[in-house]
Amino acid sequence: MLEIREVTKKYGRKHVLDRINYQISRGEVIGLIGENGAGKSTLLQILATLMSPTSGQVLLHQQPYRKHVKQIRKKIGYVPQDIALWEDLSVKDNMVFFEKLSWVNKTEQQLKRICTDMQLNQWEEKVKNLSGGMKRKLNLAISLIHEPELLLLDEPTVGIDLKSRVEINGYLKGLAKQKGTIIVYTSHDMNEIKELCDRTLIIGDDPFYHDILDR
Amino acid sequence: MKQMDGFRIVSVLIRNHFKRLKGKWLSLPLVLLAPIILLSVIGYLVIAIVEQPTQQPIHVGIVNLDQTDQTNLLVHVMEEVSKSIDYIDLTSYQESDAEAAIAAEQLDAYLYFPRQFFSSLLRGESVELEVVGHPNKRLEGQLVQGFVDNIGDYIESAQANILTVDYYASTLLAEEERQLLLFEQFQSFFFHALAKDQALQEHEVQISLYHSPLVYFTIAIWFVLITIWLFSLYIILHKNEDRRMKKRMILYGLTDLHEAIALLITLLLIMIVLAISSFALIHYWLPLSLATDQLWFIALLVGLYIFIFSELFILIDYLPLSQRLKLIIQMLAMVGMLLLSGATIPQAYFPVSIQDEVGYLFANHVFTWLEQIILHGRFHAEFALLYGCSLIGIFLMVTGSVIRGRVK
Amino acid sequence: MMQLCIARLMLWKQHVLSYLFWLWLPLIGTLLFVPFIQDVSDEFLVPIGIVLEEETELAQQLYQTIAQVDTVNAEQFEEREAIRRLNRNQLDSVYLIPEGYQERIEHGEQRHLVEAYYTEHSLAYPYVKELVTSTILADTGKVKAESAVVGLAEAHQQPDKWNSDEILATAEQFYQASSILSTDLTISGEDQSLAEHDELKLYWQVWVLLSTLSTLFLFDWIITEKSQHVRIRFQYMKVSYRCFLLISLMMLLIMLLLVDGLTLVVLNVYRGEQLSILTLFSYRVMIAVFSFLLAMIWKNRYLYQATAISFVLWLTLINSSFKIEGEGHQLIQSMLPLNPLRAFLNDQASWRGLMLAVVGLVLWYAKEGGFYARNKRSN
């Protein structure tokens, strides 16, 4: 279970996040929405341990972030908004590279399996020759090598074709169901959020987002 | 999409170059200043060597551990000799006093005559004169060593002669008498050696308008400076293109040739300003006496030089090689041109085999005529070679850009 | 650890040819380049003109002695031609040996035996003048010694005891055997003599410059790599990115040291150019860490490369010995105690440089640790 308790983030005097409280159980998929600059990315980065809150705390399975950063990070899969891949390496080499650096040992077969599960089949192709959709899939696949219990995705499907998006979303749903992974997700696409997420957390107080969600 | 005409594309590119340079207001002066500092240090040193130092003399102590009549004479002679040399002042010291005097900064260096100095010399054994310098005055220490080297040469030549005399005298004279003779002979040979410069009757021939080599060195340094500036500016302007902007410009019909022309014009504009202002400073500082016609010749020579060198850099960048290799080739081209131009090593010292051929290098051609006009007051320069080079450069650039356009 | 090394090799594999090229460039470049430099620099000579107005033995001997000096290109001219060439700056200086040269020496004369012409552009004149006067001095000295011996014999009523030629031959032998007086410069309070690097190690000189350049180039991947988004993934890995970089530095350093070891063998054994292992080791660690840190600071790869080349050019300039201005080189050397290659070329280990490198590395490691702490603000 992921608990967010009274999390506040200030930049100087400006409150970006103001006393956020939220709880997410195993296997839940949560969508984060809000206008640009409302603090979605900030919250996601706090959850990803890349930033610490000004006050308040976050707990994963009752373990507070502040004290156990190292153990927590082993359980987190973070999918950055930018494509974080070695462009010159092949899909295979990217997977193998991050497997070598990760906490787990996997065979090449297991790594390939992660990709094929997402319909990413160009195993030997260099990343720079892949389409945008395939790059996104690989971007996600790498974050799954160490089988994280908490998966954080920062606009993972931005700018890709419909087919790839459906494939990615289908995969994520399966992941939450079968392995009980907690998934937190930011997106600007309302349809996607409605289709994929069990619950939605609105960041910021713009009434527009509350209305559109109710509709 | 409507095609923009070439003229407008080039002018947009030029304006863009200037905008980018404005953004570099901090690093640009640094890039331009660095070679000036470097070259003026080197230039100062070279001039300091050519024109013997006339500042305060260097104070040198002599510590004589040998204390024979001969070395005492030698020390005395050296003290006397140093009086006629401006830059060194010799005084004899006790060893401990010399050490203290160095610490108290009264002495810049001192030299030892080791024990058995003279008898070793007579026996034909090797001897070492040791110079001890002040830790903060390494430069002076080396000047002293040069002076001592000279004295060493005198002693050495006297030594061979004395050994000759001794070789024959030993069959004729008793020991005491022989020592006396040798001492006299040593004295005589040493003074003989001291006077060796008199063997030459020297005539200085003035071949340029200016008596000192200062003008030549200043012009040479200015020439090197302009070349380094050109290369630095080329590096700053050439890369760093905004990729997205370039893609958009390609839609308007941008080609490599447009970029090359824009770069050439920008470089030429900036370099002309830099060259003229730096030359004006030199003109004022030295001062030079040049007629208006001569100034026009100089401007044209330097303008063409900058133009051809920029063309060369651009052409090297057209080669299908890695960025690092191209940079190295450009750098080697620049160094090679400077070495062969006559501005770093005067052409007279070049190998005989290339003396005639280097005249066909544009850098050498330009520098030779600059020398002719500024140093020798000529009212003439030849431009045919430079026009030829520029045209060949333009032709190659057009061809290169067409080929590159096709390959893309 | 093994895993990390394999991961790094996977990244380097993409540019393996380029890495091999830069790794081996210093050794191969040195072996090819040095003979070339030697050939070329031997051809840069000081051109002087000799005018012989008499063809006596001593005059010829003077000409031959000067002509044999390998830094000088002495040519014989008619007087008018010699002066014409001097005026056109084609000759550094002209020496005219007048009628009666030998006779005057034999009479023990010393003044104005030879006429010298030079111009304000005669850079090498002091050097050549020294050469010429020394040669004349040797000749006049021998004649003087001869007359002293003959005088001695006469004083002892044995005028025919030795003949002149025999005496001159003996004097010549002593001249050949001399040159045993040397001078040595030390600095008060320091043990090391400054003149110790007199013997030029041309191979190592060229090697160290090429090696500095190639090392700087071997580290430029850092500039591209550190700016990539992929860096963020290291937060969730076994090692941090700074740790990964440190391991990469060590790997590259080991590779460089292996190549250096081979270089040492090749240059020591095949070219007889001695250098101590410690010198090489300290230089290598210093320059590798320096390149590493420099690449960490730089943002633009092209400008980094341009800076690297300019830096090496500057090193070349301050470390090359100018043949004509031999003293100038010494002056420049003594003015620049900061020359980073000074220790290497004196065959000393640079402990100061090594310390500096290690301190720099520690500072970088500490500072890099705060990267994400600082990054928070920028978001």
Short mmCIF file of N, CA and C in Angstrom, two decimals, chain B residues 14-125:
data_model
loop_
_atom_site.label_atom_id
_atom_site.label_comp_id
_atom_site.label_asym_id
_atom_site.label_seq_id
_atom_site.Cartn_x
_atom_site.Cartn_y
_atom_site.Cartn_z
N ILE B 14 23.78 35.55 -41.98
CA ILE B 14 24.78 36.47 -41.42
C ILE B 14 24.24 37.14 -40.16
N ARG B 15 22.97 37.61 -40.27
CA ARG B 15 22.39 38.26 -39.10
C ARG B 15 22.35 37.30 -37.91
N ASN B 16 22.08 36.03 -38.23
CA ASN B 16 22.02 35.02 -37.19
C ASN B 16 23.39 34.82 -36.53
N HIS B 17 24.45 34.82 -37.36
CA HIS B 17 25.80 34.70 -36.81
C HIS B 17 26.08 35.82 -35.81
N PHE B 18 25.72 37.03 -36.21
CA PHE B 18 26.01 38.17 -35.34
C PHE B 18 25.20 38.10 -34.06
N LYS B 19 23.95 37.64 -34.18
CA LYS B 19 23.12 37.51 -32.99
C LYS B 19 23.75 36.55 -32.01
N ARG B 20 24.25 35.43 -32.55
CA ARG B 20 24.87 34.43 -31.68
C ARG B 20 26.12 34.98 -31.01
N LEU B 21 26.90 35.76 -31.78
CA LEU B 21 28.11 36.33 -31.20
C LEU B 21 27.78 37.29 -30.06
N LYS B 22 26.67 38.01 -30.23
CA LYS B 22 26.27 38.94 -29.17
C LYS B 22 26.00 38.19 -27.89
N GLY B 23 25.42 36.99 -28.04
CA GLY B 23 25.14 36.16 -26.86
C GLY B 23 26.42 35.69 -26.18
N LYS B 24 27.53 35.76 -26.89
CA LYS B 24 28.80 35.30 -26.31
C LYS B 24 29.64 36.47 -25.85
N TRP B 25 29.03 37.51 -25.36
CA TRP B 25 29.79 38.72 -25.04
C TRP B 25 30.87 38.47 -24.02
N LEU B 26 30.71 37.39 -23.21
CA LEU B 26 31.72 37.14 -22.18
C LEU B 26 32.88 36.30 -22.73
N SER B 27 32.53 35.23 -23.44
CA SER B 27 33.60 34.32 -23.87
C SER B 27 34.36 34.89 -25.07
N LEU B 28 33.70 35.70 -25.88
CA LEU B 28 34.37 36.21 -27.08
C LEU B 28 35.61 37.05 -26.76
N PRO B 29 35.49 38.04 -25.87
CA PRO B 29 36.71 38.80 -25.54
C PRO B 29 37.80 37.91 -24.97
N LEU B 30 37.42 36.90 -24.20
CA LEU B 30 38.41 35.98 -23.65
C LEU B 30 39.15 35.26 -24.77
N VAL B 31 38.36 34.76 -25.74
CA VAL B 31 38.97 34.04 -26.86
C VAL B 31 39.91 34.96 -27.64
N LEU B 32 39.53 36.22 -27.77
CA LEU B 32 40.38 37.14 -28.53
C LEU B 32 41.60 37.59 -27.72
N LEU B 33 41.42 37.67 -26.41
CA LEU B 33 42.52 38.16 -25.57
C LEU B 33 43.59 37.10 -25.33
N ALA B 34 43.15 35.86 -25.18
CA ALA B 34 44.09 34.79 -24.83
C ALA B 34 45.31 34.74 -25.75
N PRO B 35 45.09 34.71 -27.10
CA PRO B 35 46.29 34.67 -27.95
C PRO B 35 47.15 35.92 -27.84
N ILE B 36 46.54 37.07 -27.55
CA ILE B 36 47.35 38.29 -27.41
C ILE B 36 48.31 38.13 -26.24
N ILE B 37 47.76 37.65 -25.13
CA ILE B 37 48.61 37.50 -23.94
C ILE B 37 49.71 36.50 -24.23
N LEU B 38 49.31 35.38 -24.79
CA LEU B 38 50.28 34.33 -25.10
C LEU B 38 51.38 34.85 -26.02
N LEU B 39 50.96 35.52 -27.09
CA LEU B 39 51.94 35.97 -28.08
C LEU B 39 52.80 37.09 -27.53
N SER B 40 52.21 37.96 -26.69
CA SER B 40 53.05 39.04 -26.21
C SER B 40 54.09 38.53 -25.23
N VAL B 41 53.73 37.48 -24.46
CA VAL B 41 54.74 36.89 -23.58
C VAL B 41 55.89 36.33 -24.42
N ILE B 42 55.52 35.56 -25.45
CA ILE B 42 56.56 34.96 -26.29
C ILE B 42 57.35 36.04 -27.02
N GLY B 43 56.61 37.01 -27.55
CA GLY B 43 57.28 38.09 -28.27
C GLY B 43 58.23 38.85 -27.38
N TYR B 44 57.79 39.12 -26.16
CA TYR B 44 58.63 39.84 -25.21
C TYR B 44 59.92 39.07 -24.97
N LEU B 45 59.75 37.75 -24.80
CA LEU B 45 60.92 36.93 -24.52
C LEU B 45 61.89 36.95 -25.69
N VAL B 46 61.35 36.81 -26.90
CA VAL B 46 62.22 36.78 -28.07
C VAL B 46 62.96 38.10 -28.21
N ILE B 47 62.23 39.20 -28.04
CA ILE B 47 62.88 40.50 -28.16
C ILE B 47 63.92 40.68 -27.05
N ALA B 48 63.56 40.19 -25.85
CA ALA B 48 64.49 40.31 -24.73
C ALA B 48 65.80 39.57 -25.01
N ILE B 49 65.70 38.50 -25.78
CA ILE B 49 66.91 37.74 -26.09
C ILE B 49 67.72 38.46 -27.16
N VAL B 50 67.01 38.93 -28.18
CA VAL B 50 67.71 39.55 -29.29
C VAL B 50 68.37 40.85 -28.85
N GLU B 51 67.62 41.66 -28.12
CA GLU B 51 68.22 42.89 -27.61
C GLU B 51 68.66 42.61 -26.18
N GLN B 52 69.96 42.57 -25.98
CA GLN B 52 70.48 42.15 -24.67
C GLN B 52 69.89 42.99 -23.53
N PRO B 53 69.64 42.34 -22.41
CA PRO B 53 69.01 43.05 -21.31
C PRO B 53 69.87 44.21 -20.81
N THR B 54 69.23 45.32 -20.54
CA THR B 54 69.97 46.48 -20.07
C THR B 54 69.47 46.95 -18.71
N GLN B 55 68.70 46.09 -18.05
CA GLN B 55 68.21 46.54 -16.75
C GLN B 55 69.31 46.37 -15.70
N GLN B 56 68.87 46.24 -14.47
CA GLN B 56 69.82 46.10 -13.38
C GLN B 56 70.75 44.91 -13.60
N PRO B 57 72.01 45.06 -13.24
CA PRO B 57 72.91 43.91 -13.41
C PRO B 57 72.56 42.79 -12.44
N ILE B 58 72.95 41.59 -12.80
CA ILE B 58 72.75 40.45 -11.92
C ILE B 58 73.97 40.35 -11.02
N HIS B 59 73.70 40.21 -9.74
CA HIS B 59 74.82 40.14 -8.79
C HIS B 59 75.22 38.70 -8.56
N VAL B 60 76.49 38.42 -8.86
CA VAL B 60 76.96 37.05 -8.76
C VAL B 60 78.16 37.00 -7.84
N GLY B 61 78.14 36.04 -6.93
CA GLY B 61 79.28 35.84 -6.06
C GLY B 61 80.17 34.74 -6.60
N ILE B 62 81.47 34.87 -6.34
CA ILE B 62 82.37 33.78 -6.73
C ILE B 62 82.98 33.21 -5.45
N VAL B 63 82.83 31.92 -5.29
CA VAL B 63 83.41 31.26 -4.13
C VAL B 63 84.58 30.43 -4.62
N ASN B 64 85.77 30.81 -4.17
CA ASN B 64 86.96 30.13 -4.65
C ASN B 64 87.47 29.17 -3.58
N LEU B 65 87.22 27.88 -3.79
CA LEU B 65 87.66 26.89 -2.81
C LEU B 65 89.07 26.39 -3.13
N ASP B 66 89.55 26.74 -4.32
CA ASP B 66 90.85 26.25 -4.76
C ASP B 66 91.98 27.03 -4.10
N GLN B 67 91.86 28.36 -4.12
CA GLN B 67 92.82 29.26 -3.47
C GLN B 67 94.27 29.05 -3.92
N THR B 68 94.47 28.71 -5.18
CA THR B 68 95.83 28.72 -5.72
C THR B 68 96.04 30.08 -6.38
N ASP B 69 97.30 30.40 -6.70
CA ASP B 69 97.57 31.66 -7.38
C ASP B 69 96.78 31.76 -8.67
N GLN B 70 96.72 30.62 -9.35
CA GLN B 70 96.08 30.64 -10.66
C GLN B 70 94.59 30.95 -10.56
N THR B 71 93.91 30.27 -9.64
CA THR B 71 92.47 30.55 -9.55
C THR B 71 92.23 31.94 -8.99
N ASN B 72 93.11 32.38 -8.07
CA ASN B 72 92.95 33.75 -7.58
C ASN B 72 93.05 34.74 -8.73
N LEU B 73 93.99 34.48 -9.63
CA LEU B 73 94.12 35.34 -10.80
C LEU B 73 92.84 35.28 -11.64
N LEU B 74 92.38 34.05 -11.81
CA LEU B 74 91.19 33.85 -12.63
C LEU B 74 90.01 34.64 -12.07
N VAL B 75 89.84 34.52 -10.76
CA VAL B 75 88.74 35.24 -10.11
C VAL B 75 88.91 36.74 -10.32
N HIS B 76 90.15 37.17 -10.14
CA HIS B 76 90.41 38.59 -10.33
C HIS B 76 90.06 39.03 -11.75
N VAL B 77 90.49 38.21 -12.71
CA VAL B 77 90.20 38.54 -14.11
C VAL B 77 88.70 38.58 -14.37
N MET B 78 88.01 37.61 -13.81
CA MET B 78 86.56 37.58 -14.03
C MET B 78 85.90 38.82 -13.44
N GLU B 79 86.35 39.21 -12.26
CA GLU B 79 85.80 40.43 -11.66
C GLU B 79 86.02 41.63 -12.59
N GLU B 80 87.24 41.69 -13.13
CA GLU B 80 87.57 42.80 -14.03
C GLU B 80 86.70 42.78 -15.28
N VAL B 81 86.60 41.56 -15.85
CA VAL B 81 85.82 41.42 -17.09
C VAL B 81 84.38 41.84 -16.86
N SER B 82 83.83 41.44 -15.70
CA SER B 82 82.41 41.72 -15.47
C SER B 82 82.14 43.21 -15.40
N LYS B 83 83.18 44.00 -15.11
CA LYS B 83 82.98 45.45 -15.07
C LYS B 83 82.64 46.00 -16.43
N SER B 84 83.13 45.31 -17.46
CA SER B 84 82.85 45.80 -18.81
C SER B 84 81.56 45.21 -19.39
N ILE B 85 80.93 44.33 -18.63
CA ILE B 85 79.66 43.76 -19.10
C ILE B 85 78.54 44.34 -18.25
N ASP B 86 77.53 44.88 -18.93
CA ASP B 86 76.49 45.60 -18.19
C ASP B 86 75.66 44.69 -17.29
N TYR B 87 75.42 43.49 -17.77
CA TYR B 87 74.37 42.75 -17.11
C TYR B 87 74.85 41.82 -16.01
N ILE B 88 76.16 41.78 -15.77
CA ILE B 88 76.63 40.92 -14.69
C ILE B 88 77.64 41.67 -13.83
N ASP B 89 77.52 41.47 -12.53
CA ASP B 89 78.45 42.09 -11.60
C ASP B 89 79.00 41.00 -10.69
N LEU B 90 80.33 40.77 -10.76
CA LEU B 90 80.93 39.66 -10.01
C LEU B 90 81.72 40.17 -8.81
N THR B 91 81.58 39.48 -7.69
CA THR B 91 82.34 39.82 -6.49
C THR B 91 82.74 38.51 -5.83
N SER B 92 83.94 38.45 -5.22
CA SER B 92 84.29 37.17 -4.60
C SER B 92 83.80 37.12 -3.16
N TYR B 93 83.47 35.93 -2.72
CA TYR B 93 82.85 35.71 -1.41
C TYR B 93 83.45 34.48 -0.76
N GLN B 94 83.28 34.41 0.57
CA GLN B 94 83.51 33.15 1.27
C GLN B 94 82.26 32.30 1.09
N GLU B 95 82.43 31.00 1.20
CA GLU B 95 81.30 30.13 0.93
C GLU B 95 80.08 30.43 1.81
N SER B 96 80.33 30.55 3.13
CA SER B 96 79.20 30.77 4.05
C SER B 96 78.56 32.14 3.79
N ASP B 97 79.40 33.14 3.48
CA ASP B 97 78.87 34.47 3.20
C ASP B 97 77.97 34.46 1.97
N ALA B 98 78.39 33.71 0.98
CA ALA B 98 77.61 33.65 -0.26
C ALA B 98 76.23 33.07 -0.01
N GLU B 99 76.19 32.00 0.77
CA GLU B 99 74.93 31.36 1.12
C GLU B 99 74.02 32.36 1.82
N ALA B 100 74.60 33.12 2.76
CA ALA B 100 73.82 34.11 3.51
C ALA B 100 73.36 35.24 2.58
N ALA B 101 74.25 35.64 1.68
CA ALA B 101 73.92 36.75 0.79
C ALA B 101 72.77 36.38 -0.14
N ILE B 102 72.74 35.11 -0.54
CA ILE B 102 71.62 34.64 -1.37
C ILE B 102 70.33 34.74 -0.58
N ALA B 103 70.37 34.27 0.66
CA ALA B 103 69.18 34.30 1.49
C ALA B 103 68.73 35.74 1.71
N ALA B 104 69.70 36.67 1.85
CA ALA B 104 69.36 38.07 2.09
C ALA B 104 69.07 38.81 0.79
N GLU B 105 69.05 38.08 -0.32
CA GLU B 105 68.74 38.63 -1.63
C GLU B 105 69.74 39.68 -2.10
N GLN B 106 70.97 39.62 -1.54
CA GLN B 106 72.00 40.52 -2.06
C GLN B 106 72.63 39.93 -3.31
N LEU B 107 72.56 38.61 -3.39
CA LEU B 107 73.13 37.91 -4.55
C LEU B 107 72.03 37.19 -5.30
N ASP B 108 72.15 37.13 -6.62
CA ASP B 108 71.19 36.37 -7.41
C ASP B 108 71.68 34.95 -7.65
N ALA B 109 73.00 34.80 -7.61
CA ALA B 109 73.57 33.47 -7.84
C ALA B 109 75.03 33.52 -7.42
N TYR B 110 75.61 32.35 -7.18
CA TYR B 110 77.06 32.33 -6.99
C TYR B 110 77.62 31.08 -7.64
N LEU B 111 78.92 31.14 -7.92
CA LEU B 111 79.52 29.97 -8.56
C LEU B 111 80.74 29.52 -7.79
N TYR B 112 80.97 28.23 -7.82
CA TYR B 112 82.06 27.58 -7.12
C TYR B 112 83.22 27.30 -8.05
N PHE B 113 84.42 27.57 -7.57
CA PHE B 113 85.57 26.91 -8.16
C PHE B 113 85.93 25.79 -7.20
N PRO B 114 85.80 24.55 -7.59
CA PRO B 114 86.03 23.46 -6.64
C PRO B 114 87.51 23.35 -6.26
N ARG B 115 87.77 22.67 -5.16
CA ARG B 115 89.15 22.39 -4.75
C ARG B 115 89.87 21.67 -5.88
N GLN B 116 91.17 21.86 -5.95
CA GLN B 116 91.98 21.18 -6.97
C GLN B 116 91.60 21.61 -8.38
N PHE B 117 90.91 22.75 -8.49
CA PHE B 117 90.42 23.15 -9.80
C PHE B 117 91.56 23.25 -10.80
N PHE B 118 92.57 24.02 -10.43
CA PHE B 118 93.62 24.31 -11.40
C PHE B 118 94.51 23.09 -11.67
N SER B 119 94.85 22.37 -10.60
CA SER B 119 95.73 21.21 -10.83
C SER B 119 95.01 20.14 -11.65
N SER B 120 93.71 20.02 -11.45
CA SER B 120 92.96 19.08 -12.28
C SER B 120 93.03 19.49 -13.75
N LEU B 121 92.88 20.79 -13.96
CA LEU B 121 92.94 21.28 -15.34
C LEU B 121 94.28 20.93 -15.97
N LEU B 122 95.33 21.13 -15.19
CA LEU B 122 96.67 20.88 -15.74
C LEU B 122 96.88 19.40 -16.01
N ARG B 123 96.23 18.57 -15.22
CA ARG B 123 96.38 17.13 -15.43
C ARG B 123 95.45 16.64 -16.53
N GLY B 124 94.67 17.56 -17.06
CA GLY B 124 93.76 17.15 -18.15
C GLY B 124 92.56 16.37 -17.65
N GLU B 125 92.23 16.54 -16.35
CA GLU B 125 91.05 15.85 -15.83
C GLU B 125 89.81 16.73 -16.00
#
